[in-house]
PDB file of C-alpha atoms in Angstrom:
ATOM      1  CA  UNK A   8      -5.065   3.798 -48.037  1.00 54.00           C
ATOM      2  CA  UNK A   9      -2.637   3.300 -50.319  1.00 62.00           C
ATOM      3  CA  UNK A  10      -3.655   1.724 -54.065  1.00 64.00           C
ATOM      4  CA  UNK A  11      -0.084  -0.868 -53.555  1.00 67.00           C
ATOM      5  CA  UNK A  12      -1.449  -1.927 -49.968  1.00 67.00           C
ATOM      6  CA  UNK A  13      -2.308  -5.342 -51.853  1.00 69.00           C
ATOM      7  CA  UNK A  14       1.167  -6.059 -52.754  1.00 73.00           C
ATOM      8  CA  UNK A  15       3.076  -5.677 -49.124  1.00 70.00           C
ATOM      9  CA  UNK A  16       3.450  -9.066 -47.784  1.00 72.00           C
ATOM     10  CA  UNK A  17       1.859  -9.408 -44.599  1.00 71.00           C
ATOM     11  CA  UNK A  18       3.707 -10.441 -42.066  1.00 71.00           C
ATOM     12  CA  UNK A  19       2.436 -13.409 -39.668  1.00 67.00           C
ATOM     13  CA  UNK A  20       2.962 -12.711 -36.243  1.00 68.00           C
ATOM     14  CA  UNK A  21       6.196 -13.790 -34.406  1.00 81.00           C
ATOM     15  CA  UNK A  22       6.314 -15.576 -30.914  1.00 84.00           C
ATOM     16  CA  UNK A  23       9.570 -14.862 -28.956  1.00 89.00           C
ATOM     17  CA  UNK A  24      10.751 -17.882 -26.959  1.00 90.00           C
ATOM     18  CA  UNK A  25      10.624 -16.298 -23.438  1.00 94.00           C
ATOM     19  CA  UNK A  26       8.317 -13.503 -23.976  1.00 93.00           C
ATOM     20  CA  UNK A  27       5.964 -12.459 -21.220  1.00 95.00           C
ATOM     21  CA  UNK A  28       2.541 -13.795 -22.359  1.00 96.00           C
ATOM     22  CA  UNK A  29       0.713 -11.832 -19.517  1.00 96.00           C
ATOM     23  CA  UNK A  30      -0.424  -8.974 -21.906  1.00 95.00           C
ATOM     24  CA  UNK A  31      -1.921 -11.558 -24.355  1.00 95.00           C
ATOM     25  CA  UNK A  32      -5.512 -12.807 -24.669  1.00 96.00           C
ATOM     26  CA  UNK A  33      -6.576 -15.801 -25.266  1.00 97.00           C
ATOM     27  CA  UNK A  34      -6.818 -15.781 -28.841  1.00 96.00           C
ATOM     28  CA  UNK A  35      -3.491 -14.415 -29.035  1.00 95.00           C
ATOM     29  CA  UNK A  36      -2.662 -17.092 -27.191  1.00 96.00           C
ATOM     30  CA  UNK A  37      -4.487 -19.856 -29.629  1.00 96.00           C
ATOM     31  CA  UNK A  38      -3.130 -17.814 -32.669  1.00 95.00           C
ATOM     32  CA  UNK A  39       0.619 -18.309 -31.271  1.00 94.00           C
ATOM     33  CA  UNK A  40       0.299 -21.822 -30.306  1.00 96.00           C
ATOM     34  CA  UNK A  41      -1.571 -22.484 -33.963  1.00 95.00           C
ATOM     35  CA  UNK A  42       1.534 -20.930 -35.462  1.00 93.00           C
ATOM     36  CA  UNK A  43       4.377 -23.038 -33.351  1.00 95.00           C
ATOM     37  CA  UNK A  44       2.501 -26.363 -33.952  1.00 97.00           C
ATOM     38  CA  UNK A  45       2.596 -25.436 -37.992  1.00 95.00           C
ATOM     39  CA  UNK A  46       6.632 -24.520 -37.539  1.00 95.00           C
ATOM     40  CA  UNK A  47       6.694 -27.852 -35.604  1.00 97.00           C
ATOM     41  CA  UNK A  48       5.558 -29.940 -38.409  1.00 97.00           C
ATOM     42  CA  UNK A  49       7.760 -27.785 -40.907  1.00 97.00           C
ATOM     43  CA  UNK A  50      10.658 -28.760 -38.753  1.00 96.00           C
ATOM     44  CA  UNK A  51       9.532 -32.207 -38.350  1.00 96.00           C
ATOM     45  CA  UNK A  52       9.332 -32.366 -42.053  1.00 95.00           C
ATOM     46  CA  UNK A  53      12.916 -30.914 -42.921  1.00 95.00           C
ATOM     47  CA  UNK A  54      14.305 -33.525 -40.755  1.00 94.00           C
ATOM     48  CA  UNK A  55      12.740 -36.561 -42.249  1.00 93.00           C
ATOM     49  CA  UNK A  56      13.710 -35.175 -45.845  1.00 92.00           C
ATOM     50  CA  UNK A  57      17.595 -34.846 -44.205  1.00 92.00           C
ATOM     51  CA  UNK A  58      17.268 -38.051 -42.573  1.00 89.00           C
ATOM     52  CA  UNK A  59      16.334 -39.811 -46.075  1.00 85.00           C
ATOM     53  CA  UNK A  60      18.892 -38.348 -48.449  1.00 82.00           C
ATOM     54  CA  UNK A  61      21.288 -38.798 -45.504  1.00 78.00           C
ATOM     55  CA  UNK A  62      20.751 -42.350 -45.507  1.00 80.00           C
ATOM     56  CA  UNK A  63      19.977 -42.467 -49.062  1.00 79.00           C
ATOM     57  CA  UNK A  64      23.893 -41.100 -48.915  1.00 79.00           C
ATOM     58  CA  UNK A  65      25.001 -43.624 -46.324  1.00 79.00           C
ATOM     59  CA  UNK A  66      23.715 -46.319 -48.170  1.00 81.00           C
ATOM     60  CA  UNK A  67      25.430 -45.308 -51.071  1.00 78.00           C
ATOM     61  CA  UNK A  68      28.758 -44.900 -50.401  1.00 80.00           C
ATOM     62  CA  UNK A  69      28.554 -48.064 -48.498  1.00 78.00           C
ATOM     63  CA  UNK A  70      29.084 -49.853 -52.032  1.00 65.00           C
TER      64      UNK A  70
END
């Protein structure tokens, strides 16, 4: 073990779209659905801040 093993960044596991789930338990499988609900609401999120300043634009220029 390495005395810089603190400072790599873990990585958080990645789901494929389309990737055989056959091989993966069911924790796997609760891990990679906890992890696409959380990018969910970070999507969700982006899009309401674009959809404000959008029509914080819109409204605007309007003027």
């Amino acid at each position: 073990m390495s005395l810089f093993d603190d400072e790599v960044p873990k990585k958080k596991p990645v789901h494929e779209i389309g990737s055989d789930l056959s091989q993966l338990s069911v924790d796997e499988l609760n891990n990679r659905i906890s992890l696409l609900k959380e990018e969910i609401e970070r999507l969700e999120a982006a899009r309401s801040e674009k959809s404000a300043s959008k029509s914080a634009a819109e409204s605007f220029f309007r003027r």
